[in-house]
CSV table of C-alpha atoms in Angstrom, one decimal:
chain,number,residue,atom,x,y,z
A,1,MET,CA,0.8,20.3,-18.9
A,2,SER,CA,3.2,19.1,-16.4
A,3,TYR,CA,2.6,15.3,-17.8
A,4,PHE,CA,3.6,16.4,-21.2
A,5,ASN,CA,6.7,18.4,-20.2
A,6,GLY,CA,7.9,15.7,-17.7
A,7,THR,CA,7.7,17.4,-14.5
A,8,ALA,CA,4.8,15.1,-13.2
A,9,HIS,CA,7.2,12.0,-14.0
A,10,ILE,CA,9.8,13.8,-11.8
A,11,SER,CA,7.6,14.4,-9.1
A,12,GLY,CA,6.0,10.7,-9.3
A,13,ARG,CA,9.6,9.2,-9.4
A,14,PHE,CA,10.6,10.8,-5.9
A,15,SER,CA,7.1,10.7,-4.4
A,16,SER,CA,6.1,7.2,-5.2
A,17,PHE,CA,9.0,5.0,-5.5
A,18,ALA,CA,12.2,4.2,-3.3
A,19,GLY,CA,14.1,2.5,-6.1
A,20,ARG,CA,14.3,2.8,-9.8
A,21,PRO,CA,11.0,2.3,-11.4
A,22,THR,CA,10.9,1.2,-15.0
A,23,MET,CA,9.6,3.9,-17.6
A,24,GLY,CA,6.5,1.8,-17.8
A,25,GLN,CA,5.7,2.0,-14.3
A,26,LEU,CA,6.5,5.5,-13.8
A,27,ASP,CA,4.4,6.6,-16.7
A,28,TYR,CA,1.4,4.4,-15.5
A,29,VAL,CA,1.5,6.1,-12.0
A,30,THR,CA,2.0,9.7,-13.6
A,31,ASN,CA,-0.8,9.0,-16.2
A,32,ARG,CA,-3.3,7.7,-13.4
A,33,SER,CA,-2.5,10.5,-11.3
A,34,ALA,CA,-2.8,13.5,-14.1
A,35,ARG,CA,-6.3,12.2,-14.7
A,36,VAL,CA,-7.6,12.8,-11.1
A,37,SER,CA,-9.8,15.9,-10.9
A,38,PRO,CA,-8.0,18.4,-8.6
A,39,SER,CA,-11.3,18.8,-6.6
A,40,VAL,CA,-11.4,15.0,-6.1
A,41,LEU,CA,-7.7,15.0,-5.0
A,42,GLY,CA,-8.1,18.0,-2.5
A,43,ARG,CA,-11.2,16.2,-1.0
A,44,GLN,CA,-9.2,13.1,-0.7
A,45,MET,CA,-6.2,14.8,1.1
A,46,LEU,CA,-8.5,16.8,3.5
A,47,GLY,CA,-10.4,13.6,4.3
A,48,MET,CA,-7.3,11.7,5.2
A,49,MET,CA,-6.1,14.5,7.4
A,50,HIS,CA,-9.1,14.2,9.7
A,51,TYR,CA,-9.7,10.1,9.4
A,52,ASP,CA,-8.8,8.2,12.6
A,53,ALA,CA,-9.9,4.7,12.8
A,54,THR,CA,-7.2,3.7,15.6
A,55,GLU,CA,-10.0,2.9,18.1
A,56,VAL,CA,-11.6,0.1,16.1
A,57,LEU,CA,-8.2,-1.7,15.1
A,58,GLU,CA,-8.4,-3.9,18.3
A,59,GLU,CA,-12.0,-5.0,17.0
A,60,ILE,CA,-11.0,-6.8,14.0
A,61,GLN,CA,-11.3,-10.1,14.6
A,62,ILE,CA,-10.4,-11.9,11.2
A,63,PRO,CA,-7.0,-12.6,9.5
A,64,THR,CA,-5.8,-9.3,8.3
A,65,LEU,CA,-2.6,-8.9,6.2
A,66,ILE,CA,-0.9,-5.5,6.4
A,67,ILE,CA,1.7,-4.7,3.5
A,68,SER,CA,3.9,-1.7,4.2
A,69,ALA,CA,7.0,-0.3,2.3
A,70,ASN,CA,10.0,0.9,4.3
A,71,LYS,CA,10.5,4.2,2.4
A,72,ASP,CA,6.9,5.1,1.9
A,73,GLY,CA,6.7,8.9,2.4
A,74,ALA,CA,2.8,9.0,2.4
A,75,THR,CA,2.2,6.0,4.6
A,76,VAL,CA,4.9,5.6,7.1
A,77,VAL,CA,6.1,2.2,8.1
A,78,GLU,CA,5.3,3.1,11.9
A,79,ALA,CA,1.6,3.2,11.3
A,80,SER,CA,1.7,-0.2,10.0
A,81,HIS,CA,3.6,-1.6,13.0
A,82,TYR,CA,1.1,0.2,15.2
A,83,MET,CA,-1.9,-1.6,13.2
A,84,HIS,CA,-0.3,-4.8,13.5
A,85,LYS,CA,0.4,-4.5,17.2
A,86,GLU,CA,-3.2,-3.5,17.8
A,87,ILE,CA,-4.9,-6.2,15.2
A,88,GLU,CA,-4.5,-9.5,17.1
A,89,SER,CA,-4.8,-11.7,14.1
A,90,SER,CA,-2.6,-9.7,11.8
A,91,GLU,CA,0.7,-10.2,9.7
A,92,LEU,CA,2.9,-7.7,8.6
A,93,VAL,CA,5.2,-7.5,5.6
A,94,VAL,CA,7.5,-4.9,4.9
A,95,LEU,CA,8.7,-4.5,1.5
A,96,ALA,CA,12.2,-3.1,0.8
A,97,PRO,CA,13.4,-1.0,-0.7
A,98,SER,CA,10.2,0.3,-1.5
A,99,GLY,CA,8.0,3.4,-1.7
A,100,HIS,CA,4.4,4.0,-2.0
A,101,MET,CA,4.1,2.1,-5.1
A,102,SER,CA,5.5,-1.0,-3.3
A,103,MET,CA,3.1,-3.4,-5.4
A,104,MET,CA,4.8,-2.3,-8.5
A,105,GLU,CA,8.5,-1.9,-7.2
A,106,GLN,CA,8.5,-5.2,-5.3
A,107,HIS,CA,5.8,-7.0,-7.4
A,108,GLN,CA,6.9,-10.4,-7.1
A,109,GLU,CA,7.2,-10.1,-3.1
A,110,PHE,CA,4.0,-8.5,-3.1
A,111,VAL,CA,2.3,-11.2,-4.9
A,112,GLU,CA,4.1,-13.9,-2.9
A,113,ALA,CA,2.9,-12.1,0.4
A,114,VAL,CA,-0.7,-12.2,-0.6
A,115,ALA,CA,-0.7,-15.6,-2.1
A,116,ASN,CA,1.0,-17.0,1.1
A,117,PHE,CA,-1.6,-15.1,3.3
A,118,ALA,CA,-4.5,-16.6,1.3
A,119,ARG,CA,-3.2,-19.9,1.5
A,120,ARG,CA,-2.8,-19.9,5.1
A,121,CYS,CA,-6.2,-18.5,5.7
A,122,SER,CA,-7.7,-21.2,3.6
A,123,HIS,CA,-5.8,-23.8,5.3
A,124,GLN,CA,-7.0,-22.5,8.7
A,125,MET,CA,-10.7,-22.2,7.3
A,126,TYR,CA,-10.5,-25.8,6.1
A,127,SER,CA,-8.7,-27.2,8.8
A,128,SER,CA,-11.5,-25.7,11.4
A,129,ILE,CA,-14.3,-27.4,9.4
A,130,SER,CA,-12.8,-31.1,9.4
């Protein structure tokens, strides 16, 4: 019901975005959220509360791209900085201004960050073979 009366859109606007999303972006996120089973969402939230993989971060030995958002209320940027510090071969990109849906809000910057990272990884891989 909240999807149809607009309250889900209001909630999604403030919990997922830092800037001014287009109506299409907001409707997409809200529609996807409304389709999730409450029991699945509840299990997901409980699982995230108890999940801790900090001790394995230093074991990651491959190039790693960490993309964060400066105004993400769900995944705080400090966690990304911590991962970047612990993963030796990592790169950190902080999109701004951006919230949890940074790949939508800053889509051009997101795509450029991934493409540049992939190019650097490909270049490193082929340089080591030559």
